[in-house]
Coordinates of C-alpha atoms (C1' of nucleotides) in Angstrom, one line a residue:
Chain A
M273 CA 24.8 -31.8 -13.5
G274 CA 21.6 -33.3 -12.3
A275 CA 23.0 -35.1 -9.2
N276 CA 21.6 -32.8 -6.5
D277 CA 18.1 -32.3 -7.6
L278 CA 16.7 -33.1 -4.1
T279 CA 17.5 -29.7 -2.9
S280 CA 14.3 -28.7 -4.6
E281 CA 13.8 -25.1 -3.7
K282 CA 17.2 -23.6 -3.7
K283 CA 16.2 -20.7 -5.9
M284 CA 14.5 -19.1 -2.9
T285 CA 16.2 -16.0 -1.6
A286 CA 17.2 -15.8 2.0
F287 CA 14.6 -13.2 2.9
Q288 CA 11.9 -15.1 1.1
K289 CA 12.5 -18.1 3.4
V290 CA 12.1 -15.8 6.4
I291 CA 8.9 -14.4 4.9
D292 CA 7.4 -17.8 4.4
H293 CA 8.3 -18.9 7.9
L294 CA 6.8 -15.8 9.5
R295 CA 3.7 -16.2 7.3
D296 CA 3.3 -19.7 8.5
Q297 CA 3.7 -18.8 12.1
I298 CA 1.0 -16.1 11.8
R299 CA -1.4 -17.9 9.5
S300 CA -1.3 -21.1 11.6
G301 CA -2.1 -19.1 14.7
K302 CA 1.2 -20.0 16.5
L303 CA 1.6 -16.3 16.8
P304 CA -1.8 -14.9 17.8
E305 CA -3.1 -11.4 17.2
H306 CA -0.9 -8.7 18.7
A307 CA 1.8 -11.2 19.6
A308 CA 5.3 -9.9 19.2
L309 CA 7.3 -11.1 16.2
P310 CA 11.0 -12.0 16.7
S311 CA 13.2 -8.9 16.5
E312 CA 15.4 -8.1 13.5
R313 CA 18.5 -9.2 15.3
A314 CA 16.9 -12.4 16.6
I315 CA 15.8 -13.5 13.1
G316 CA 19.2 -12.6 11.7
E317 CA 20.9 -14.9 14.2
H318 CA 18.3 -17.7 14.0
F319 CA 18.5 -17.9 10.2
G320 CA 22.1 -17.1 9.9
I321 CA 21.5 -14.0 7.9
S322 CA 22.4 -10.4 8.4
R323 CA 20.2 -8.1 10.3
M324 CA 19.5 -6.0 7.2
T325 CA 18.2 -9.0 5.3
A326 CA 16.0 -10.0 8.3
R327 CA 14.8 -6.5 8.3
R328 CA 13.8 -6.6 4.7
A329 CA 11.8 -9.7 5.3
L330 CA 10.0 -8.2 8.3
L331 CA 9.2 -5.1 6.2
A332 CA 7.7 -7.3 3.5
V333 CA 5.6 -9.1 6.1
E334 CA 4.5 -5.7 7.3
Q335 CA 3.6 -4.6 3.8
E336 CA 1.6 -7.8 3.4
G337 CA -0.5 -6.7 6.3
L338 CA 0.3 -9.7 8.4
A339 CA 2.2 -7.6 10.9
Y340 CA 2.5 -4.1 12.1
S341 CA 5.4 -2.2 13.6
S342 CA 5.0 -0.1 16.6
G343 CA 7.8 2.4 16.7
R344 CA 10.8 1.0 18.6
R345 CA 8.8 -1.4 20.6
G346 CA 8.9 -4.1 18.0
R347 CA 6.6 -5.7 15.4
F348 CA 3.4 -7.5 16.2
V349 CA 0.8 -9.7 14.5
S350 CA -2.0 -7.7 12.8
P351 CA -5.5 -8.2 14.0
Q352 CA -8.2 -9.5 11.7
R353 CA -9.3 -7.2 9.0
L354 CA -12.6 -5.5 9.5
T355 CA -15.2 -4.5 6.9
Y356 CA -16.9 -1.3 6.5
D357 CA -20.0 -1.2 4.2
I358 CA -19.8 2.2 2.6
S359 CA -23.2 1.8 0.8
K360 CA -25.1 1.3 4.1
T361 CA -23.7 4.0 6.4
V362 CA -21.6 7.1 6.1
S363 CA -20.5 6.8 9.7
F364 CA -18.0 4.2 10.7
F365 CA -18.8 4.8 14.3
A366 CA -22.5 4.0 13.8
H367 CA -21.3 1.0 11.9
A368 CA -18.9 -0.1 14.6
E369 CA -21.3 0.4 17.5
S370 CA -23.4 -2.7 16.6
G371 CA -20.5 -5.1 16.5
E372 CA -18.3 -5.2 19.6
L373 CA -15.2 -3.6 18.1
G374 CA -14.1 -1.6 21.1
L375 CA -14.0 1.7 19.3
K376 CA -12.5 4.7 21.0
I377 CA -12.1 8.2 19.6
E378 CA -9.2 10.6 20.5
L379 CA -9.6 14.2 19.6
I380 CA -6.3 15.4 18.2
S381 CA -7.2 19.0 17.3
K382 CA -10.1 21.3 16.5
Q383 CA -10.1 24.7 14.9
I384 CA -12.2 27.1 12.9
I385 CA -10.9 27.8 9.4
Q386 CA -11.8 29.6 6.2
A387 CA -12.6 27.4 3.2
D388 CA -10.0 27.3 0.5
A389 CA -10.9 26.7 -3.1
A390 CA -10.9 22.9 -2.9
L391 CA -13.0 22.7 0.3
A392 CA -15.4 25.4 -1.0
A393 CA -16.1 23.3 -4.1
K394 CA -16.6 20.1 -2.2
L395 CA -19.0 21.7 0.4
A396 CA -20.7 24.1 -2.1
V397 CA -19.9 27.2 -0.1
A398 CA -18.0 30.3 -1.1
E399 CA -14.3 30.5 -0.7
G400 CA -13.5 32.0 2.7
D401 CA -16.6 30.8 4.4
T402 CA -16.2 29.5 7.9
L403 CA -15.8 25.8 8.5
Y404 CA -15.2 23.6 11.5
K405 CA -12.2 21.4 11.2
Y406 CA -11.3 18.7 13.6
T407 CA -8.9 15.8 13.5
R408 CA -9.5 12.6 15.4
L409 CA -7.8 9.3 15.9
F410 CA -9.9 6.1 15.9
L411 CA -8.7 3.2 17.9
L412 CA -10.1 -0.4 17.8
K413 CA -9.4 -2.3 21.0
G414 CA -6.7 0.2 21.9
H415 CA -4.9 0.0 18.5
P416 CA -4.9 2.9 16.1
A417 CA -7.0 2.1 13.0
F418 CA -7.4 5.4 11.2
V419 CA -7.1 9.2 11.4
E420 CA -10.0 11.3 10.3
E421 CA -10.0 15.0 9.3
E422 CA -13.5 16.4 9.1
F423 CA -14.8 19.7 7.8
A424 CA -18.3 20.9 8.6
V425 CA -20.2 24.0 7.3
A426 CA -20.1 26.2 10.3
H427 CA -23.4 28.1 10.0
L428 CA -25.4 24.9 9.9
F429 CA -24.0 23.7 13.3
P430 CA -23.8 26.6 15.8
D431 CA -21.6 25.8 18.8
L432 CA -20.6 22.4 17.4
F433 CA -17.4 22.5 19.4
S434 CA -19.4 22.8 22.6
H435 CA -20.4 19.2 22.1
D436 CA -18.3 16.1 22.8
L437 CA -16.4 15.2 19.7
Q438 CA -15.5 11.8 21.0
Q439 CA -18.6 10.3 19.4
S440 CA -20.0 9.9 15.9
T441 CA -20.4 13.4 14.5
T442 CA -22.9 12.1 11.9
L443 CA -25.2 11.0 14.8
L444 CA -24.5 14.2 16.6
M445 CA -25.5 16.3 13.6
E446 CA -28.6 14.3 13.2
R447 CA -29.6 14.4 16.9
E448 CA -28.7 17.9 17.9
Y449 CA -29.1 19.8 14.6
G450 CA -31.8 17.7 12.8
M451 CA -29.4 17.1 9.9
P452 CA -29.6 13.4 9.0
P453 CA -27.2 12.2 6.2
H454 CA -29.1 11.2 3.1
S455 CA -26.4 10.3 0.6
G456 CA -22.6 10.4 0.2
D457 CA -19.9 10.7 -2.4
I458 CA -17.1 8.4 -1.6
A459 CA -13.6 8.0 -3.0
I460 CA -11.1 5.4 -2.0
R461 CA -7.4 5.3 -3.0
M462 CA -4.1 4.1 -1.7
R463 CA -1.4 6.6 -0.8
A464 CA 1.6 7.1 1.5
L465 CA 1.2 8.4 5.0
N466 CA 2.7 11.8 5.9
E467 CA 4.7 12.3 9.0
E468 CA 1.8 13.3 11.3
E469 CA -0.4 10.5 10.2
A470 CA 2.4 8.0 10.5
G471 CA 3.0 9.2 14.0
L472 CA -0.6 8.9 15.1
L473 CA -1.0 5.5 13.6
G474 CA 2.3 4.2 15.0
L475 CA 3.8 3.5 11.6
P476 CA 7.0 4.5 9.9
T477 CA 6.6 7.5 7.5
Y478 CA 6.0 6.7 3.9
N479 CA 4.1 3.6 4.6
A480 CA 1.1 3.1 2.4
G481 CA -2.4 3.4 3.7
I482 CA -5.9 3.6 2.3
E483 CA -7.6 7.0 2.1
L484 CA -11.3 7.3 2.2
E485 CA -12.9 10.6 1.4
Q486 CA -16.6 11.3 1.7
V487 CA -18.9 14.2 1.2
I488 CA -22.1 13.9 3.1
F489 CA -25.4 15.3 1.6
D490 CA -28.7 16.1 3.2
A491 CA -32.0 15.1 1.7
G492 CA -32.0 18.2 -0.5
G493 CA -28.7 17.2 -2.0
R494 CA -26.7 19.9 -0.2
P495 CA -23.3 18.9 1.2
F496 CA -22.8 19.7 4.8
C497 CA -19.8 17.7 5.9
F498 CA -16.6 16.5 4.3
G499 CA -14.4 13.9 5.8
R500 CA -11.0 12.4 4.9
Q501 CA -9.9 9.2 6.7
I502 CA -6.6 7.5 6.3
W503 CA -6.6 3.9 7.4
R504 CA -3.9 1.4 8.2
G505 CA -4.0 -0.5 5.0
E506 CA -3.8 -4.0 6.5
L507 CA -6.8 -3.3 8.8
A508 CA -9.6 -2.2 6.5
E509 CA -11.8 -3.6 3.8
F510 CA -14.6 -1.6 2.2
T511 CA -17.6 -3.2 0.7
A512 CA -20.5 -1.8 -1.3
H513 CA -23.6 -3.1 -3.0
A514 CA -24.3 -1.3 -6.2
I515 CA -27.4 -1.2 -8.3
L516 CA -26.6 -0.3 -11.8
R517 CA -28.2 2.7 -13.5
N518 CA -29.9 2.2 -16.8
R519 CA -27.2 2.1 -19.4
R520 CA -27.1 2.7 -23.2
S521 CA -29.8 0.1 -24.1
P522 CA -32.6 0.0 -21.4
T523 CA -33.0 -3.7 -22.0
P524 CA -36.7 -4.2 -22.6
G525 CA -38.5 -6.9 -20.7
K526 CA -37.0 -7.3 -17.3
V527 CA -36.9 -4.4 -14.8
Chain B
M59 CA 26.7 27.1 19.8
G60 CA 24.1 29.5 18.4
A61 CA 26.4 30.7 15.6
N62 CA 25.1 28.6 12.7
D63 CA 21.3 28.8 13.1
L64 CA 20.9 29.5 9.4
T65 CA 21.3 25.8 8.6
S66 CA 17.7 25.6 9.7
E67 CA 16.6 22.1 8.8
K68 CA 19.6 19.9 9.7
K69 CA 17.5 17.4 11.5
M70 CA 16.4 16.0 8.2
T71 CA 17.8 12.6 7.4
A72 CA 19.8 12.1 4.3
F73 CA 17.1 10.0 2.6
Q74 CA 14.4 12.4 3.4
K75 CA 16.3 15.1 1.6
V76 CA 16.4 12.9 -1.5
I77 CA 12.7 12.2 -1.2
D78 CA 11.8 15.9 -1.0
H79 CA 14.0 16.6 -4.0
L80 CA 12.4 13.9 -6.1
R81 CA 9.0 14.9 -5.0
D82 CA 9.6 18.5 -6.1
Q83 CA 11.0 17.4 -9.4
I84 CA 7.9 15.3 -10.1
R85 CA 5.2 17.6 -8.6
S86 CA 6.7 20.6 -10.4
G87 CA 6.6 18.7 -13.7
K88 CA 10.3 19.0 -14.3
L89 CA 10.1 15.2 -14.6
P90 CA 7.0 14.5 -16.7
E91 CA 4.9 11.3 -16.7
H92 CA 6.9 8.2 -17.5
A93 CA 10.2 10.1 -17.5
A94 CA 13.1 8.2 -16.0
L95 CA 14.2 9.0 -12.5
P96 CA 17.9 9.1 -11.7
S97 CA 19.3 5.7 -10.9
E98 CA 20.2 4.6 -7.4
R99 CA 23.9 4.9 -8.1
A100 CA 23.5 8.4 -9.7
I101 CA 21.5 9.7 -6.8
G102 CA 24.1 8.3 -4.4
E103 CA 26.9 10.1 -6.1
H104 CA 25.0 13.3 -6.6
F105 CA 24.0 13.6 -3.0
G106 CA 27.1 12.1 -1.6
I107 CA 25.3 9.2 0.0
S108 CA 25.6 5.5 -0.3
R109 CA 23.6 3.6 -2.9
M110 CA 21.6 1.8 -0.2
T111 CA 20.4 5.1 1.2
A112 CA 19.5 6.4 -2.2
R113 CA 17.7 3.2 -2.8
R114 CA 15.6 3.6 0.3
A115 CA 14.6 7.0 -0.8
L116 CA 13.6 5.8 -4.2
L117 CA 11.6 3.0 -2.6
A118 CA 9.8 5.5 -0.5
V119 CA 8.9 7.7 -3.5
E120 CA 7.7 4.5 -5.1
Q121 CA 5.5 3.7 -2.1
E122 CA 4.1 7.2 -2.2
G123 CA 2.9 6.5 -5.7
L124 CA 4.9 9.2 -7.4
A125 CA 7.1 6.7 -9.2
Y126 CA 7.0 3.2 -10.3
S127 CA 9.9 0.8 -11.0
S128 CA 10.0 -1.3 -14.1
G129 CA 12.2 -4.3 -13.4
R130 CA 15.8 -3.6 -14.1
R131 CA 15.1 -0.8 -16.6
G132 CA 14.9 1.9 -14.0
R133 CA 12.3 3.9 -12.2
F134 CA 9.8 6.3 -13.8
V135 CA 7.3 9.0 -13.0
S136 CA 3.8 7.6 -12.4
P137 CA 1.0 8.7 -14.6
Q138 CA -2.0 10.5 -13.3
R139 CA -4.4 8.5 -11.2
L140 CA -7.6 7.5 -12.8
T141 CA -11.0 7.1 -11.2
Y142 CA -13.3 4.2 -11.5
D143 CA -16.9 4.7 -10.4
I144 CA -17.9 1.5 -8.9
S145 CA -21.5 2.5 -8.3
K146 CA -22.2 3.2 -12.0
T147 CA -20.7 0.3 -13.8
V148 CA -19.3 -3.2 -13.0
S149 CA -17.1 -3.2 -16.0
F150 CA -13.9 -1.1 -16.0
F151 CA -13.6 -1.7 -19.7
A152 CA -17.0 -0.1 -20.4
H153 CA -16.0 2.7 -18.0
A154 CA -12.7 3.2 -19.8
E155 CA -14.1 3.1 -23.3
S156 CA -15.7 6.5 -23.1
G157 CA -12.7 8.4 -22.0
E158 CA -9.6 7.9 -24.2
L159 CA -7.5 5.8 -21.9
G160 CA -5.9 3.6 -24.4
L161 CA -7.0 0.4 -22.7
K162 CA -5.6 -2.9 -23.9
I163 CA -6.3 -6.4 -22.6
E164 CA -3.8 -9.2 -22.6
L165 CA -5.1 -12.8 -22.0
I166 CA -2.7 -14.5 -19.6
S167 CA -4.5 -17.8 -19.2
K168 CA -7.9 -19.5 -19.5
Q169 CA -9.1 -22.8 -18.0
I170 CA -12.1 -24.7 -16.9
I171 CA -12.2 -25.5 -13.2
Q172 CA -14.3 -27.0 -10.5
A173 CA -15.7 -24.6 -7.9
D174 CA -14.1 -24.9 -4.5
A175 CA -16.0 -24.1 -1.4
A176 CA -15.3 -20.4 -1.5
L177 CA -16.1 -19.9 -5.1
A178 CA -19.3 -22.1 -4.8
A179 CA -20.5 -19.8 -2.0
K180 CA -19.8 -16.6 -3.9
L181 CA -21.5 -17.8 -7.1
A182 CA -24.3 -19.8 -5.4
V183 CA -23.4 -23.0 -7.2
A184 CA -22.6 -26.4 -5.7
E185 CA -19.0 -27.3 -4.9
G186 CA -17.5 -29.1 -7.8
D187 CA -19.6 -27.3 -10.4
T188 CA -17.9 -26.2 -13.6
L189 CA -16.6 -22.7 -13.9
Y190 CA -14.7 -20.8 -16.5
K191 CA -11.6 -19.1 -15.1
Y192 CA -9.5 -16.6 -17.0
T193 CA -6.7 -14.2 -16.1
R194 CA -6.1 -11.0 -17.9
L195 CA -3.8 -8.1 -17.7
F196 CA -5.2 -4.6 -18.4
L197 CA -2.8 -2.0 -19.8
L198 CA -3.5 1.7 -20.0
K199 CA -1.4 3.4 -22.7
G200 CA 0.9 0.5 -22.7
H201 CA 1.5 0.4 -19.0
P202 CA 0.2 -2.4 -16.7
A203 CA -2.7 -1.2 -14.5
F204 CA -4.2 -4.3 -13.0
V205 CA -4.6 -8.0 -13.3
E206 CA -8.0 -9.6 -13.3
E207 CA -9.0 -13.1 -12.5
E208 CA -12.6 -13.9 -13.4
F209 CA -14.8 -16.8 -12.7
A210 CA -18.1 -17.4 -14.6
V211 CA -20.7 -20.0 -14.1
A212 CA -20.1 -22.4 -17.1
H213 CA -23.6 -23.6 -17.9
L214 CA -24.8 -20.1 -18.4
F215 CA -22.2 -19.2 -21.0
P216 CA -21.7 -22.2 -23.4
D217 CA -18.6 -21.9 -25.5
L218 CA -17.5 -18.7 -23.7
F219 CA -13.9 -19.5 -24.6
S220 CA -14.7 -19.5 -28.3
H221 CA -15.2 -15.7 -28.1
D222 CA -12.4 -13.1 -28.0
L223 CA -11.5 -12.5 -24.3
Q224 CA -9.7 -9.3 -25.1
Q225 CA -12.8 -7.3 -24.6
S226 CA -15.2 -6.5 -21.8
T227 CA -16.6 -9.8 -20.7
T228 CA -19.5 -8.0 -19.0
L229 CA -20.5 -6.6 -22.4
L230 CA -19.8 -10.0 -24.0
M231 CA -22.1 -11.8 -21.6
E232 CA -24.8 -9.2 -22.2
R233 CA -24.6 -9.2 -26.0
E234 CA -24.0 -12.9 -26.7
Y235 CA -25.9 -14.5 -23.8
G236 CA -28.5 -11.9 -22.9
M237 CA -27.2 -11.7 -19.4
P238 CA -26.9 -8.0 -18.5
P239 CA -25.4 -7.1 -15.1
H240 CA -28.0 -5.8 -12.7
S241 CA -26.1 -5.3 -9.4
G242 CA -22.8 -6.0 -7.8
D243 CA -21.2 -6.7 -4.5
I244 CA -17.9 -5.0 -4.2
A245 CA -15.1 -5.3 -1.7
I246 CA -11.9 -3.1 -1.8
R247 CA -8.8 -3.7 0.3
M248 CA -5.1 -3.2 0.3
R249 CA -2.8 -6.2 0.1
A250 CA 0.6 -7.3 -1.0
L251 CA 1.1 -8.7 -4.5
N252 CA 2.2 -12.3 -5.0
E253 CA 5.0 -13.2 -7.3
E254 CA 2.8 -13.7 -10.4
E255 CA 0.9 -10.5 -10.0
A256 CA 4.1 -8.6 -9.3
G257 CA 5.7 -10.0 -12.4
L258 CA 2.7 -9.1 -14.6
L259 CA 2.5 -5.6 -13.2
G260 CA 6.2 -5.0 -13.4
L261 CA 6.6 -4.5 -9.7
P262 CA 8.8 -6.1 -7.1
T263 CA 7.1 -8.8 -5.1
Y264 CA 5.5 -7.9 -1.8
N265 CA 4.7 -4.4 -3.0
A266 CA 1.3 -3.3 -1.9
G267 CA -1.7 -2.9 -4.3
I268 CA -5.4 -2.5 -4.2
E269 CA -7.6 -5.5 -4.6
L270 CA -11.2 -5.1 -5.9
E271 CA -13.5 -8.1 -5.7
Q272 CA -16.9 -8.1 -7.3
V273 CA -19.8 -10.5 -7.6
I274 CA -22.1 -9.6 -10.5
F275 CA -25.8 -10.5 -10.2
D276 CA -28.5 -10.6 -12.8
A277 CA -31.9 -9.0 -12.5
G278 CA -33.1 -12.0 -10.4
G279 CA -30.4 -11.5 -7.9
R280 CA -28.5 -14.6 -9.1
P281 CA -24.7 -14.3 -9.2
F282 CA -23.2 -15.3 -12.5
C283 CA -19.7 -13.9 -12.5
F284 CA -17.0 -13.3 -9.9
G285 CA -14.0 -11.1 -10.5
R286 CA -10.9 -10.2 -8.6
Q287 CA -8.7 -7.3 -9.7
I288 CA -5.4 -6.3 -8.2
W289 CA -4.4 -2.8 -9.1
R290 CA -1.2 -0.9 -9.0
G291 CA -2.0 1.1 -5.9
E292 CA -0.7 4.4 -7.2
L293 CA -2.8 4.3 -10.3
A294 CA -6.4 3.8 -9.2
E295 CA -9.1 5.6 -7.3
F296 CA -12.5 4.2 -6.7
T297 CA -15.5 6.4 -6.3
A298 CA -19.1 5.6 -5.4
H299 CA -22.3 7.5 -4.7
A300 CA -24.3 5.9 -1.9
I301 CA -27.9 6.5 -1.1
L302 CA -28.5 5.5 2.5
R303 CA -31.0 2.9 3.4
N304 CA -33.6 3.8 6.0
R305 CA -32.1 3.5 9.3
R306 CA -33.6 3.5 12.8
S307 CA -35.9 6.4 12.2
P308 CA -37.3 6.2 8.6
T309 CA -37.3 10.0 8.2
P310 CA -40.8 10.8 6.9
G311 CA -41.2 13.3 4.1
K312 CA -38.8 13.0 1.2
V313 CA -38.5 9.6 -0.5
Chain C
dC287 C1' 6.0 3.1 48.6
dC288 C1' 7.2 5.9 44.9
dA289 C1' 10.1 8.5 41.9
dA290 C1' 14.4 8.8 39.5
dT291 C1' 18.1 6.5 37.1
dG292 C1' 20.5 3.7 34.2
dT293 C1' 20.8 -0.4 31.3
dC294 C1' 19.1 -3.3 27.7
dC295 C1' 16.5 -4.2 23.6
dT296 C1' 14.3 -2.4 19.7
dG297 C1' 13.8 -0.4 15.3
dG298 C1' 15.6 3.6 12.2
dT299 C1' 19.3 5.4 9.7
dA300 C1' 23.6 5.1 7.2
dT301 C1' 28.0 3.3 5.0
dA302 C1' 30.8 0.6 1.9
dT303 C1' 31.0 -3.3 -0.6
dA304 C1' 29.9 -7.3 -3.5
dC305 C1' 27.8 -10.4 -6.8
dC306 C1' 23.9 -11.5 -9.9
dA307 C1' 20.6 -11.1 -13.7
dA308 C1' 17.9 -8.7 -16.9
dG309 C1' 17.4 -4.8 -20.0
dA310 C1' 19.6 -1.5 -23.2
dT311 C1' 22.9 -0.5 -26.4
dA312 C1' 26.9 -0.4 -29.1
dA313 C1' 30.2 -3.1 -31.6
dA314 C1' 31.4 -6.9 -34.5
dA315 C1' 30.3 -10.6 -37.6
dG316 C1' 27.6 -12.5 -41.2
Chain D
dC7 C1' 21.5 -4.4 -43.7
dT8 C1' 20.6 -7.8 -40.4
dT9 C1' 22.0 -10.8 -36.8
dT10 C1' 24.8 -11.9 -33.2
dT11 C1' 27.9 -10.8 -29.5
dA12 C1' 29.9 -8.4 -25.9
dT13 C1' 29.7 -4.5 -22.8
dC14 C1' 27.5 -1.2 -19.8
dT15 C1' 23.8 0.2 -16.8
dT16 C1' 20.2 -0.9 -13.8
dG17 C1' 17.8 -2.8 -9.9
dG18 C1' 17.7 -7.0 -6.6
dT19 C1' 19.9 -9.4 -3.2
dA20 C1' 23.1 -9.9 0.6
dT21 C1' 26.7 -9.0 4.3
dA22 C1' 28.9 -6.8 8.2
dT23 C1' 29.1 -3.0 10.7
dA24 C1' 28.0 1.3 13.2
dC25 C1' 25.6 4.9 15.8
dC26 C1' 21.2 7.0 17.4
dA27 C1' 16.9 7.5 19.9
dG28 C1' 12.8 5.8 22.0
dG29 C1' 10.4 2.2 24.9
dA30 C1' 10.7 -1.3 28.6
dC31 C1' 12.1 -2.5 32.8
dA32 C1' 14.6 -3.4 36.8
dT33 C1' 17.5 -1.2 40.1
dT34 C1' 18.5 2.4 43.1
dG35 C1' 17.7 6.4 46.1
dG36 C1' 14.7 9.2 48.6

DNA sequence: CCAATGTCCTGGTATATACCAAGATAAAAG
DNA sequence: CTTTTATCTTGGTATATACCAGGACATTGG
């Protein structure tokens, strides 16, 4: 005992070695953005491990956000994370326009629906009121970033569907209907993708993503639009600057 | 050929059946919060599938946030998600005190360090300046919720470590040092846990979680504290209310 | 030149098995 | 009654193998 201490890190599991290797390759830039990672089988042979172990390692790297899988085409290096300042704008499109992000919108579906209880509460309308509903896929440089479902109070935006929906609806509502956003209620959480979302985002089902919900209010505090985005988790970062309201003791002196 | 169409959903994979079953059990309340899920082996036998397939199903349910694993003790039903309004308070503790959440703080480590480039930039001090650093684990009703690493500018808080760190440091800094938080810069993203975090949170490494970073400023706009929390993803939801700054056309009239 | 075809590579699913280590628990020893 | 020990259960890791279906791509036929 104590003769072979040179083999320092032998506690490492096989798939952790692979993870570390892939991480290095990606972080060092040897594998640039959107470059293909070795396949499960290739890694298995190269490291002398079974394909299933190689697979676990690749899935871990995927979870880590360093790589993304694209159906049966293979796995690729994730692009750099992008930040979305939720306290400055309610429209990601408006946010993205300034920087050159190569944003593209694909319309997946549009329909006219009746508000259910949950939507009615969020949009301060009666249950059964007419709403526009449309689903869109947002791509950054050709790569899926998030899926958005949006609900708009119908009577405020007559003939909304006659306009092009491949643009910022927030800007559209402001320009065409004189309805500028004034404030927003936002919720962010992590959850698993359902089958449809996974398909659109090119991810395996049950992958985790980040959901961002927002209710947009006009200057009078009336909600007119509710949106629900589900992002590829490795892609997004949300920032905000918060000014704190007066709390229990309105500290005299300053302020 | 056309005789057995009653077996309607036979395209379902084995592990999807298990997922649906577990989801039902949890959503319907047959399995209450923190109740134990069947083990991998038990599910395998019950559904006539191999343990590895049962395992994949359980991992998917875990990813979905419906269940959490707790080392080698088994898997359990996740408690209800809790919301944390980031635009109203910078202290989760202060936030949690009001509601009866059963919050407990465990001090993991504390040390005095020199600021590296990244920390120096965030806290507006010189590289090499002295900082307090402490890591704490936050538990809700006895269950790990998030790990927090906090960095405070040392010269502003003499003898910080002589105080009890099992309380809200924001409140501590306000009460003992007359340094109330005025505003905060917040960033939220999804990322994988490292080994230490996974251990503390009772999760397998490389699981995804939600990271919340915040820089806290005083009334003069000077940063004095930087915190980094990593949450169990299925547990947290972050909300904010944003008032939009004047954009291209400073809408006349209100405000 | 273009469309159709077939082959190869890829990840997704699934089985059956094996060993390990940590947690839980019951049994044995003090 | 308490402490220690041994056993059982659990998830974590790992292998070797197999079949399927979709994407990529070169070859073939018109």
